[in-house]
Short mmCIF file of C-alpha atoms (C1' of nucleotides) in Angstrom, two decimals:
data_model
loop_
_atom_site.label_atom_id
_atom_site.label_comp_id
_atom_site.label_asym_id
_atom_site.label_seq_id
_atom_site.Cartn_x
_atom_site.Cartn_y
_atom_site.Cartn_z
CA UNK A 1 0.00 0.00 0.00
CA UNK A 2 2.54 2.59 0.65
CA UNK A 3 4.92 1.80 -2.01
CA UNK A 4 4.56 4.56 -4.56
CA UNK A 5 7.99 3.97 -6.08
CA UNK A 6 8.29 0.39 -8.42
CA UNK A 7 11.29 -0.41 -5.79
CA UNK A 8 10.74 -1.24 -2.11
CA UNK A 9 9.21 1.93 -0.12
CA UNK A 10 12.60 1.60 2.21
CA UNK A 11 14.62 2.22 -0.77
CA UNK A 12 13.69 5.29 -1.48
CA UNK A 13 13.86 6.58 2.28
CA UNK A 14 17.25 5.39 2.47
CA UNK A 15 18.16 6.92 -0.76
CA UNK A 16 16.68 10.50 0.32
CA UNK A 17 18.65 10.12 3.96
CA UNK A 18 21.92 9.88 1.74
CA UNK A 19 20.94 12.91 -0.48
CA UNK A 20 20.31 14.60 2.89
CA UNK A 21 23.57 13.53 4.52
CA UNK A 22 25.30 14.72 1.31
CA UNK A 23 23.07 18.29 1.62
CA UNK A 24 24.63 18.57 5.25
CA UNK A 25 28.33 17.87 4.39
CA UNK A 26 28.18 20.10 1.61
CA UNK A 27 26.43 23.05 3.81
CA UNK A 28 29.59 22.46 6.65
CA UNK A 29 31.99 22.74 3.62
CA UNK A 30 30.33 25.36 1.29
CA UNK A 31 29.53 27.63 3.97
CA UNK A 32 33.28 27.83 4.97
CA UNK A 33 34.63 27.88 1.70
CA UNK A 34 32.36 29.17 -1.16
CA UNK A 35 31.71 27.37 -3.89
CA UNK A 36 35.21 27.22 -5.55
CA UNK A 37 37.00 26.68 -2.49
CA UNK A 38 35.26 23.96 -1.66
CA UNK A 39 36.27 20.15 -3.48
CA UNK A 40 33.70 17.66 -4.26
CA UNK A 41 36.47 14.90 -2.46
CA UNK A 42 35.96 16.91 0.55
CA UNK A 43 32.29 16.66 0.41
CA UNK A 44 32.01 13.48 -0.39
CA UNK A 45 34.81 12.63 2.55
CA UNK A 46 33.11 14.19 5.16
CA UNK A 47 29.10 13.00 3.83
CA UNK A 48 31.37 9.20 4.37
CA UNK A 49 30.23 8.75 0.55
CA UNK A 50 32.26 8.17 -2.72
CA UNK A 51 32.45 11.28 -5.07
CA UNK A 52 31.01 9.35 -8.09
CA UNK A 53 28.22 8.60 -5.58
CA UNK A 54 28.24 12.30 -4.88
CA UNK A 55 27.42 12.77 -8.74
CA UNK A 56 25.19 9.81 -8.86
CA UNK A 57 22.77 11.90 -6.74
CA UNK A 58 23.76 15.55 -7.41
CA UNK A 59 24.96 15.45 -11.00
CA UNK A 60 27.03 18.43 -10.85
CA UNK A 61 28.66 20.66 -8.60
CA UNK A 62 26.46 23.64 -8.89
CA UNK A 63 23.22 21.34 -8.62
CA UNK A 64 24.85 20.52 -5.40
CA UNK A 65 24.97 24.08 -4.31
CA UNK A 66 21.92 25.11 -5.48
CA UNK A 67 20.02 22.23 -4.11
CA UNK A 68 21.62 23.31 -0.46
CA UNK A 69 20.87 27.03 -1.43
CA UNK A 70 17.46 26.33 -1.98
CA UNK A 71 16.68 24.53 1.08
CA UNK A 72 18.36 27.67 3.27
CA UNK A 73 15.94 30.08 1.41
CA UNK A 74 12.40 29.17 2.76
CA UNK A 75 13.99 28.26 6.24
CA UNK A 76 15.48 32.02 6.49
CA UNK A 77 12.44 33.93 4.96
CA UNK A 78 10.07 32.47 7.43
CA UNK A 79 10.22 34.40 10.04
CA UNK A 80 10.06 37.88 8.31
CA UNK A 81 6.61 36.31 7.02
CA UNK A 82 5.40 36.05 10.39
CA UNK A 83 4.81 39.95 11.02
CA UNK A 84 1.59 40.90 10.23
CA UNK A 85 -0.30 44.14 10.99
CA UNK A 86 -2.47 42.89 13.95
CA UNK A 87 0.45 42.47 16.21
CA UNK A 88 1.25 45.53 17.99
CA UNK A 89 4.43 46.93 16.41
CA UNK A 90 6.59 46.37 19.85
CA UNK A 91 5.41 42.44 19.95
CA UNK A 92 5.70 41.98 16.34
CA UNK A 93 9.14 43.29 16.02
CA UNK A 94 10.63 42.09 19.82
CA UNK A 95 9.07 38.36 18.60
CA UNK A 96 11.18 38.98 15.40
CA UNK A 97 14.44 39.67 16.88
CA UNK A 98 13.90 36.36 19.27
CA UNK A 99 13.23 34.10 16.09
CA UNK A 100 16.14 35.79 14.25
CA UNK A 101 18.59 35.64 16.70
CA UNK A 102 17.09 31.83 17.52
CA UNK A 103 18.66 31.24 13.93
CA UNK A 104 21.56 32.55 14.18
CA UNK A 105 22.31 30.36 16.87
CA UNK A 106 20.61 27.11 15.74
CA UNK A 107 21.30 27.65 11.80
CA UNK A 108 24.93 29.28 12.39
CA UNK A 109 25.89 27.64 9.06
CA UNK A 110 22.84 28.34 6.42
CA UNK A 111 23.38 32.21 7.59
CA UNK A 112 26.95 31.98 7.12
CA UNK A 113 26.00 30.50 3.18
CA UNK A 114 23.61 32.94 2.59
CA UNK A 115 26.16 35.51 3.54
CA UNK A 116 28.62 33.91 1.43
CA UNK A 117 26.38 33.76 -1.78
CA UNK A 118 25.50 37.55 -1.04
CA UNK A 119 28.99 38.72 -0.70
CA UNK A 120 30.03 37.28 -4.16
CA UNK A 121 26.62 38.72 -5.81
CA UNK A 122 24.37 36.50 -5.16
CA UNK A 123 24.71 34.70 -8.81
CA UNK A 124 22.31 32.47 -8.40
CA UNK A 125 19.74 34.15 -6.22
CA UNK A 126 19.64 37.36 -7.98
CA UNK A 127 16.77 36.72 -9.90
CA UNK A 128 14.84 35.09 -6.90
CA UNK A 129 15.96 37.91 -4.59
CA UNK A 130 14.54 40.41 -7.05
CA UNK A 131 11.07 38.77 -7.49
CA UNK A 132 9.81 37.54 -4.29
CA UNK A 133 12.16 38.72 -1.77
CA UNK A 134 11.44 42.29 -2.96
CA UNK A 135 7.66 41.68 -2.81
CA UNK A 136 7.84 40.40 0.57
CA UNK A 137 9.67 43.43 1.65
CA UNK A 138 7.21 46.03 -0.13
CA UNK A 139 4.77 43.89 2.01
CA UNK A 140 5.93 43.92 5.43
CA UNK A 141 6.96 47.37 4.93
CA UNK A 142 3.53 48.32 4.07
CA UNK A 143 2.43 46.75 7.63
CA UNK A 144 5.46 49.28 9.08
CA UNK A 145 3.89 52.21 7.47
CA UNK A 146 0.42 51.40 9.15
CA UNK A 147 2.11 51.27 12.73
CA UNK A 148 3.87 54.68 12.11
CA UNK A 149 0.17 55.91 10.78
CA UNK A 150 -1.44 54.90 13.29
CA UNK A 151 0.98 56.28 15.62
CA UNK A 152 2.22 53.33 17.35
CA UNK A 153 5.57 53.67 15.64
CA UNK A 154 7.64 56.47 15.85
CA UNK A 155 8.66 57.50 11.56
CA UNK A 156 10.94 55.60 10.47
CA UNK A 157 11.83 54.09 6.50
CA UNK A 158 10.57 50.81 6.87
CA UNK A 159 13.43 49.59 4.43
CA UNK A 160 16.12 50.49 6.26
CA UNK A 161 14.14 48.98 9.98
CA UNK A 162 14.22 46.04 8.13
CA UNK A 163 18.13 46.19 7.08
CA UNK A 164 19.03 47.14 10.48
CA UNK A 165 17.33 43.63 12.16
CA UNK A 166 18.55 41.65 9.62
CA UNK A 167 21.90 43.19 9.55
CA UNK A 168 21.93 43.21 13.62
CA UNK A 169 20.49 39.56 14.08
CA UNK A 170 22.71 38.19 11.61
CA UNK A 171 26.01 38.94 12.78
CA UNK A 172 25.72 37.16 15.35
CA UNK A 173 25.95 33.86 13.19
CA UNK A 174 28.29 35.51 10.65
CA UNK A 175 30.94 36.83 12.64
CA UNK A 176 30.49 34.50 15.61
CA UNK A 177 34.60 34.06 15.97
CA UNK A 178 34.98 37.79 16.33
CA UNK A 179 32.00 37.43 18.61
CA UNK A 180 33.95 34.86 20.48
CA UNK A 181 37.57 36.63 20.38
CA UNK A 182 36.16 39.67 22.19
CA UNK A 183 32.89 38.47 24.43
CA UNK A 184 34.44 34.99 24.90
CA UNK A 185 30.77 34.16 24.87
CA UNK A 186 28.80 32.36 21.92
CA UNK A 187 24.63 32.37 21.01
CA UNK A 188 25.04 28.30 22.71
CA UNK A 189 25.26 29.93 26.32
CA UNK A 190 21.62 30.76 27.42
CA UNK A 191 22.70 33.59 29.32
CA UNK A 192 24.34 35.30 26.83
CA UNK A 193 21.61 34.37 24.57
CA UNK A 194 19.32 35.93 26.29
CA UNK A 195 21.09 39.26 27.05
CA UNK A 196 21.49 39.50 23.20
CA UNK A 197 17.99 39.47 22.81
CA UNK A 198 16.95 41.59 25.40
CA UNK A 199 19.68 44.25 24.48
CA UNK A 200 18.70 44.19 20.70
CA UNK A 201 15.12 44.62 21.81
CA UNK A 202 16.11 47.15 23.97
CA UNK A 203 17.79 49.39 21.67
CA UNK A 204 15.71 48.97 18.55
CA UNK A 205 12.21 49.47 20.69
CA UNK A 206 13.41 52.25 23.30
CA UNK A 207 16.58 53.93 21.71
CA UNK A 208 19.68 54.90 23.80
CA UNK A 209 19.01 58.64 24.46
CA UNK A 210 16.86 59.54 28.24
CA UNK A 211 14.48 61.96 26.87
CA UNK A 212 15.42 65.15 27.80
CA UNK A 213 13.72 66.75 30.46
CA UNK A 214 15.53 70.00 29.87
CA UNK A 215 14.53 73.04 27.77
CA UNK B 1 72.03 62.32 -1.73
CA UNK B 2 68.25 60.69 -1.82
CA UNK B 3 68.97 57.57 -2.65
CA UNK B 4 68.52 55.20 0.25
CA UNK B 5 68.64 51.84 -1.51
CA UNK B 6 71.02 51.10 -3.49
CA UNK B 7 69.61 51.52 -7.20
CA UNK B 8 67.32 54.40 -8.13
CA UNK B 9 64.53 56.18 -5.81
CA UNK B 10 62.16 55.87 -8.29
CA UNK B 11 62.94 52.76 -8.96
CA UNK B 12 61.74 51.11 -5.38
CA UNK B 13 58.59 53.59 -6.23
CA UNK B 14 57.69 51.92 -9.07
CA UNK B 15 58.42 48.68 -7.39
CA UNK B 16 56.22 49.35 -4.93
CA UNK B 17 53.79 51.06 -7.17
CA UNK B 18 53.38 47.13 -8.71
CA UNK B 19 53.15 45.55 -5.39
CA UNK B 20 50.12 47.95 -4.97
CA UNK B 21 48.25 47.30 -8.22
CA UNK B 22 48.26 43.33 -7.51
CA UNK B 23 47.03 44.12 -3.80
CA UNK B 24 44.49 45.64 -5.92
CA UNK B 25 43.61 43.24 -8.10
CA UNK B 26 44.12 40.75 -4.97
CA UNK B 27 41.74 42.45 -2.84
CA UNK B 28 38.95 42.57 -5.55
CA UNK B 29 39.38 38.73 -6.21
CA UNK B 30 39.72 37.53 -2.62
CA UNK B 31 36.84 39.71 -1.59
CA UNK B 32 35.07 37.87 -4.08
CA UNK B 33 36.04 34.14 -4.20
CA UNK B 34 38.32 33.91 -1.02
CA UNK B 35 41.28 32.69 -0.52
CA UNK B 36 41.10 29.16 -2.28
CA UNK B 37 38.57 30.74 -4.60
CA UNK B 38 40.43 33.06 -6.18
CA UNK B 39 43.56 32.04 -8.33
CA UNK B 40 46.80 33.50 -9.11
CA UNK B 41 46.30 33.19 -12.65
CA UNK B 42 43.24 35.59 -12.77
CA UNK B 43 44.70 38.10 -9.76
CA UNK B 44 47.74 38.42 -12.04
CA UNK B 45 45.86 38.83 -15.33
CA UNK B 46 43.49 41.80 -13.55
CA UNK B 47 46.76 43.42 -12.75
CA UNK B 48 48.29 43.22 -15.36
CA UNK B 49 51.84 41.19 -14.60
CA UNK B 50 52.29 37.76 -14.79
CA UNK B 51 52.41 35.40 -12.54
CA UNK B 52 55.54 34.81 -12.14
CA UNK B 53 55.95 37.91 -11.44
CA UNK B 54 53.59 38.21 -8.86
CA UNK B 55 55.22 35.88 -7.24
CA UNK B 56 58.17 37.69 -7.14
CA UNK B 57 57.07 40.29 -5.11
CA UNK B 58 54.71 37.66 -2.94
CA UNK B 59 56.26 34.57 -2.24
CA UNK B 60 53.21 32.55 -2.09
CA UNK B 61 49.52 33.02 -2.39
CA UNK B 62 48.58 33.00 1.62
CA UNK B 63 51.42 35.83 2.02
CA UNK B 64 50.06 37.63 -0.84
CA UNK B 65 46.64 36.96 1.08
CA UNK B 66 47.64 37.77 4.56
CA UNK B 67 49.43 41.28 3.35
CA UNK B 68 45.84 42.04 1.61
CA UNK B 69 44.01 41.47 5.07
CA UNK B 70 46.80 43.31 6.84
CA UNK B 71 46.07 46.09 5.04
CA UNK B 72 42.59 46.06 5.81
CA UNK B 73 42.32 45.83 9.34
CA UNK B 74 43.92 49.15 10.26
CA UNK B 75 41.75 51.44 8.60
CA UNK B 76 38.63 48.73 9.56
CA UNK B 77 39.27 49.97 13.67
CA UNK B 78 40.11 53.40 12.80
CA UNK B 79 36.15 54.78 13.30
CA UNK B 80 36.16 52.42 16.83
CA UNK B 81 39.15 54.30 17.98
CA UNK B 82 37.95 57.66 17.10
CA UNK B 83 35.79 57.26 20.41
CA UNK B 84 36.74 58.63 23.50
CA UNK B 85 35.21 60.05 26.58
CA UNK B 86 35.46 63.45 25.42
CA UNK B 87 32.48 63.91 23.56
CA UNK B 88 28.97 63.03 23.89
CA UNK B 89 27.30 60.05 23.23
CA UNK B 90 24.69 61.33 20.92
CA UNK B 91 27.82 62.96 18.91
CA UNK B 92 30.26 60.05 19.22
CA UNK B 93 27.47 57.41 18.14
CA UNK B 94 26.39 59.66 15.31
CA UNK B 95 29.65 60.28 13.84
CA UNK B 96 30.67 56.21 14.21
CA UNK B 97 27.82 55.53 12.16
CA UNK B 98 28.06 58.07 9.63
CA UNK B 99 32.06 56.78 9.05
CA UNK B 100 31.08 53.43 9.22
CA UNK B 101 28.48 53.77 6.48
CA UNK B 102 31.24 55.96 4.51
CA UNK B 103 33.72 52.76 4.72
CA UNK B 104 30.60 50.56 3.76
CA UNK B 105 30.31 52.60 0.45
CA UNK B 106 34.06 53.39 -0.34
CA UNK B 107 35.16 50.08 0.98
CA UNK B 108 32.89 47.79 0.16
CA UNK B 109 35.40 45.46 -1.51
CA UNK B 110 37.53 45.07 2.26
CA UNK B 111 34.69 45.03 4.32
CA UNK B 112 33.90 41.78 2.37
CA UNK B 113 36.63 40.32 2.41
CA UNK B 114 36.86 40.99 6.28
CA UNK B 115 33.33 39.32 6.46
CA UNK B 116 34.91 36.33 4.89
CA UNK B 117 37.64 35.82 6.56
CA UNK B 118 35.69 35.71 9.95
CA UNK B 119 33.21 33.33 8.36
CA UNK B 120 35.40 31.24 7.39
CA UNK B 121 36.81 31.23 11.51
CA UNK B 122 39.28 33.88 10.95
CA UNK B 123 42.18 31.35 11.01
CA UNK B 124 44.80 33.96 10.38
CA UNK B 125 42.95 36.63 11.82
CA UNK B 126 42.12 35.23 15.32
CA UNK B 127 45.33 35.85 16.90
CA UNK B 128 45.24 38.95 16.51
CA UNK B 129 41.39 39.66 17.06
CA UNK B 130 42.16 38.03 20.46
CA UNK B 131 44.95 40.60 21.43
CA UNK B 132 44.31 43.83 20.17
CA UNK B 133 40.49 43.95 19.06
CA UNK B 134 39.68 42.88 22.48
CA UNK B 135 41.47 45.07 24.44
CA UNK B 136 39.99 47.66 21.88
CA UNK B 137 36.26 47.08 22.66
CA UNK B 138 37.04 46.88 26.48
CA UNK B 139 38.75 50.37 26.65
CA UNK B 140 35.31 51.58 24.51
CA UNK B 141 33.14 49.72 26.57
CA UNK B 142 34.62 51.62 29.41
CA UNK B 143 33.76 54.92 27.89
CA UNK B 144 30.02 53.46 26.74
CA UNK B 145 29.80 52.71 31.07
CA UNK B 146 30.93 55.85 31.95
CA UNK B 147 28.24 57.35 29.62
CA UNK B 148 25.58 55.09 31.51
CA UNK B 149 26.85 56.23 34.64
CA UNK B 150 26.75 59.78 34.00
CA UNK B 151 23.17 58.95 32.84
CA UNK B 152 23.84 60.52 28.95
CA UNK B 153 23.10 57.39 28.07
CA UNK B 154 20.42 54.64 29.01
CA UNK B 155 21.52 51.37 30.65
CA UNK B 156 22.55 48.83 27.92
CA UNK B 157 25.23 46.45 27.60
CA UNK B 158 28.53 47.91 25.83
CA UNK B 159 29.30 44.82 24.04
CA UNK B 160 25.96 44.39 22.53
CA UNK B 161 25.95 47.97 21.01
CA UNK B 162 29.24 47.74 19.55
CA UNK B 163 27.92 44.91 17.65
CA UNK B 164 24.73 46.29 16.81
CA UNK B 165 26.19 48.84 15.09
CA UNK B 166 29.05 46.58 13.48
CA UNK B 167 26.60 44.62 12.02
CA UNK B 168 24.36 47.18 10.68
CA UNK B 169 26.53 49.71 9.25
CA UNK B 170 28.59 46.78 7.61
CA UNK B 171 25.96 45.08 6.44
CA UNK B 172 25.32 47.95 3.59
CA UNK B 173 28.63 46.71 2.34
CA UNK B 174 28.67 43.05 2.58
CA UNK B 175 24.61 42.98 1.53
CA UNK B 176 25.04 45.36 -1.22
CA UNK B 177 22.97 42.91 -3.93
CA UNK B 178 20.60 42.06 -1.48
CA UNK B 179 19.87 45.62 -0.89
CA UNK B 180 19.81 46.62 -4.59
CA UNK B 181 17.79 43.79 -5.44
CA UNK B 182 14.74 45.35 -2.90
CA UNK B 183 15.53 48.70 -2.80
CA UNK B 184 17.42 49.76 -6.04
CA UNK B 185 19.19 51.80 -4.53
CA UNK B 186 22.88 52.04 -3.73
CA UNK B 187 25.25 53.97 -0.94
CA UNK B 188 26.32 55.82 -4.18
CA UNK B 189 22.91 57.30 -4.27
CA UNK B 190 24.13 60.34 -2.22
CA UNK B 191 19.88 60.38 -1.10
CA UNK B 192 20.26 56.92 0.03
CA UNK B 193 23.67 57.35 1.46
CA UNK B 194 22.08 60.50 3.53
CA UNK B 195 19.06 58.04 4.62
CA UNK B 196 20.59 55.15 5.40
CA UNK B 197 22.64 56.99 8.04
CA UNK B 198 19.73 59.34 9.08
CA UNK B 199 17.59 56.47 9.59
CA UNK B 200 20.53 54.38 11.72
CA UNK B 201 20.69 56.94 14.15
CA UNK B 202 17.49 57.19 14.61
CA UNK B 203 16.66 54.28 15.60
CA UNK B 204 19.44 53.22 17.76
CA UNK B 205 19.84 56.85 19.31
CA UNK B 206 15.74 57.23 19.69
CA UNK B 207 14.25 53.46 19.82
CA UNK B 208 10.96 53.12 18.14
CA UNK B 209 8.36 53.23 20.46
CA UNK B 210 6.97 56.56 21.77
CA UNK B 211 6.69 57.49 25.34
CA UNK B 212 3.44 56.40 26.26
CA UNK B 213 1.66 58.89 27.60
CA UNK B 214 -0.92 56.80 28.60
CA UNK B 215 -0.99 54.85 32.46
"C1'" DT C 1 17.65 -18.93 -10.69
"C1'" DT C 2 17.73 -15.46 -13.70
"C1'" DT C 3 17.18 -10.90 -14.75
"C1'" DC C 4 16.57 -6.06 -14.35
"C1'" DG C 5 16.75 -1.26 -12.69
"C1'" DG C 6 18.53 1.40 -9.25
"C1'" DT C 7 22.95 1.97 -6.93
"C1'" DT C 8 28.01 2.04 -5.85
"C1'" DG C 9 32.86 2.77 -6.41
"C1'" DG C 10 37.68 2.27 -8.64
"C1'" DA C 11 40.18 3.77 -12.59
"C1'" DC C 12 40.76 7.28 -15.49
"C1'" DC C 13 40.96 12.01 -17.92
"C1'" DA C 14 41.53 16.83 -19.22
"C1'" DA C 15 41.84 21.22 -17.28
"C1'" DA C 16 43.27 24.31 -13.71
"C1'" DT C 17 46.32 25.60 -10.10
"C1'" DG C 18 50.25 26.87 -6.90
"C1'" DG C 19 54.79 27.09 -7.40
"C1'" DT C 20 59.88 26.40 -9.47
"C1'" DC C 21 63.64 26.97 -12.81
"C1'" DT C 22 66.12 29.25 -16.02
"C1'" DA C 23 67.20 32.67 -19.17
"C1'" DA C 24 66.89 37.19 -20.50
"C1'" DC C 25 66.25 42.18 -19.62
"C1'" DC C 26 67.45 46.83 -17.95
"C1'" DG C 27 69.24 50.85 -15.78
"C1'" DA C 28 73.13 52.38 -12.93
"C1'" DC C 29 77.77 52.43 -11.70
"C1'" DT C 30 82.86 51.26 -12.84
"C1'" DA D 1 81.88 48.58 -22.92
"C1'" DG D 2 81.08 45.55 -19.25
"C1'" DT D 3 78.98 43.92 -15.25
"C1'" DC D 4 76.00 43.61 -11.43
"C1'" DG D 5 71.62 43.39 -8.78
"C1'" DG D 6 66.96 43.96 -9.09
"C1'" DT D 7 63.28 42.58 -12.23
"C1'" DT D 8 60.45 40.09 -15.73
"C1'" DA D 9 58.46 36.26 -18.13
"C1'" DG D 10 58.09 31.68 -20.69
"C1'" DA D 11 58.48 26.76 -20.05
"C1'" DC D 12 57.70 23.36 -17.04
"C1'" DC D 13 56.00 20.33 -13.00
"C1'" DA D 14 53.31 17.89 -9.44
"C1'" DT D 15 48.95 18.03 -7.45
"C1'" DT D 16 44.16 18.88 -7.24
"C1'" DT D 17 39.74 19.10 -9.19
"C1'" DG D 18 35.26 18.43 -11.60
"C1'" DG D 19 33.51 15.00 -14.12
"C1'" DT D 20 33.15 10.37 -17.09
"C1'" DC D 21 33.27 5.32 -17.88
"C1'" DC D 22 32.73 0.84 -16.89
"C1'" DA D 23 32.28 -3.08 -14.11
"C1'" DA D 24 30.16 -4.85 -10.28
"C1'" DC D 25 26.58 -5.11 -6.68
"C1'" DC D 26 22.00 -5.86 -4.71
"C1'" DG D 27 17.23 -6.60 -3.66
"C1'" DA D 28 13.01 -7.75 -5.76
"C1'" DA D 29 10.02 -9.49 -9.39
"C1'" DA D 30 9.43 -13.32 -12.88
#
DNA sequence: TTTCGGTTGGACCAAATGGTCTAACCGACT
DNA sequence: AGTCGGTTAGACCATTTGGTCCAACCGAAA
């Protein structure tokens, strides 16, 4: 009854958890080394799979990469998704920064990838980034203008709110050895988990100036 | 009576001259591919020499590589040391983003190849990041306290702004597609340039929300 | 038991790559 | 003119790399 392949249903579960395996070694190795810098022998090493079983299942290097790409993509768009207009502005964007940061620290690698395929110009993305990305943008940022309308937002270009959370949340994953170097700290201890959160939250929501009671 | 080396003055200027032009071409390569990425073939042919001459004047590729990043990282902590006690924190925080943002639009090209390097763990970097960069963001953090203390600035946790506004200012460099790609703009826009930093401060020196004036 | 399609890996290949060797070049000083 | 040190490049090499080919394997259906 459950066989929808010809072969055994088994057969094709195994043969996914291989692809999968492969998807994983190739994420550790692409996201450290780009593309070029990474070797399909190390790939294949590390997955504990022969490289012509590598291209038995991925026929090319750049299927490879896409393939991982595209799995990243829906993963890392989710959460901006999530905000919609009948969240109060402070919930919607404090709930943001948690899930973001929740990411960074559970998906340290994907983020690293996606920075890496930004930094060299996003070749294969481009298009993609250009259609929906920038739709889902002009959306959310639509939602932003309401808040600021209806006055529960100070003025502010949503655009730019946006680049500042992803740019702020983000680092965090990207440049977690300088993170390390100076805070000796990383997004795995819950306290300093936390405090990133809370100081994020606190900045972006309240600002760092008292308001002046002078004048 | 100018002459300090032995054959012509002009000649060690032209000599160096060289050197520069392939850190050139080097930087715009690495920045791109990285540093197993990017060959010597190509850096040589987008400067212009040949590769064996490159390698005349850079033993190998990871010196070649390492005097590129070397390069880099003084100019990268100049805007962090240009804080001091001195001034305010509205003006200090102000100014660090609006040279930050500058470096993010006339350096896009090192402030990407810095992103890779610590993405890739720093490995040549780290060192150093341990050492200097840390004592560097503990003498600031001391001045962000004293700030709190005074109570110029509102309670929040050194560390975590320093990397706030790391991440975002940088991010206009290392992002640039992403940001074209949705906004269609670029830092070069000198409109965009102007809001990108307007908007920055804004946010992180006035938070979002307004003072309730309600309860 | 045979056979058949999906699967697996060792041998192999052409191209690219980091780096070496050697010979020639060139301007300055004798 | 000759030579000397810094400079330049073409030929060459060993290794790596993405990818192909072919032979073998294996579980299930006939």
């Amino acid at each position: 009854m459950t066989p929808i392949t010809p072969t055994a249903p088994d057969r094709a579960a195994a043969s996914e958890a291989r692809k999968q395996r492969i998807r994983d070694a190739a994420l550790s190795l692409f996201s450290q080394f780009g593309l070029r810098g990474a070797s399909l022998d190390a790939i294949a090493d590390q997955a504990g799979v022969s490289k012509t079983n590598l291209l038995y299942y991925f026929p090319s290097k750049k299927k490879l990469y896409i393939s991982v790409l595209q799995q990243i993509l829906y993963t890392w768009l989710e959460p901006i998704r999530a905000i919609d207009a009948e969240q109060s502005p402070e919930a919607a964007i404090s709930h943001y920064i948690r899930i973001k940061v929740e990411l960074s620290r559970d998906h340290a690698q994907a983020s690293r990838l996606f920075c890496l395929e930004m930094i060299q110009g996003a070749p294969l993305l481009k298009e993609e980034l250009q259609r929906d990305l920038r739709a889902l943008v002009e959306e959310k940022s639509k939602v932003i203008e309401g808040w600021i309308a209806s006055g529960s937002l100070l003025p502010v270009d949503p655009h730019h709110l946006i680049y500042l959370l992803w740019g702020t949340t983000q680092h965090y994953a990207d440049f977690a050895v300088q993170i390390e170097a100076i805070s000796g700290k990383t997004l795995a201890d819950p306290e300093f988990f936390e405090t990133t959160i809370n100081n994020i939250q606190r900045i972006v929501l309240g600002g760092l100036l008292p308001r002046s009671n002078e004048a």
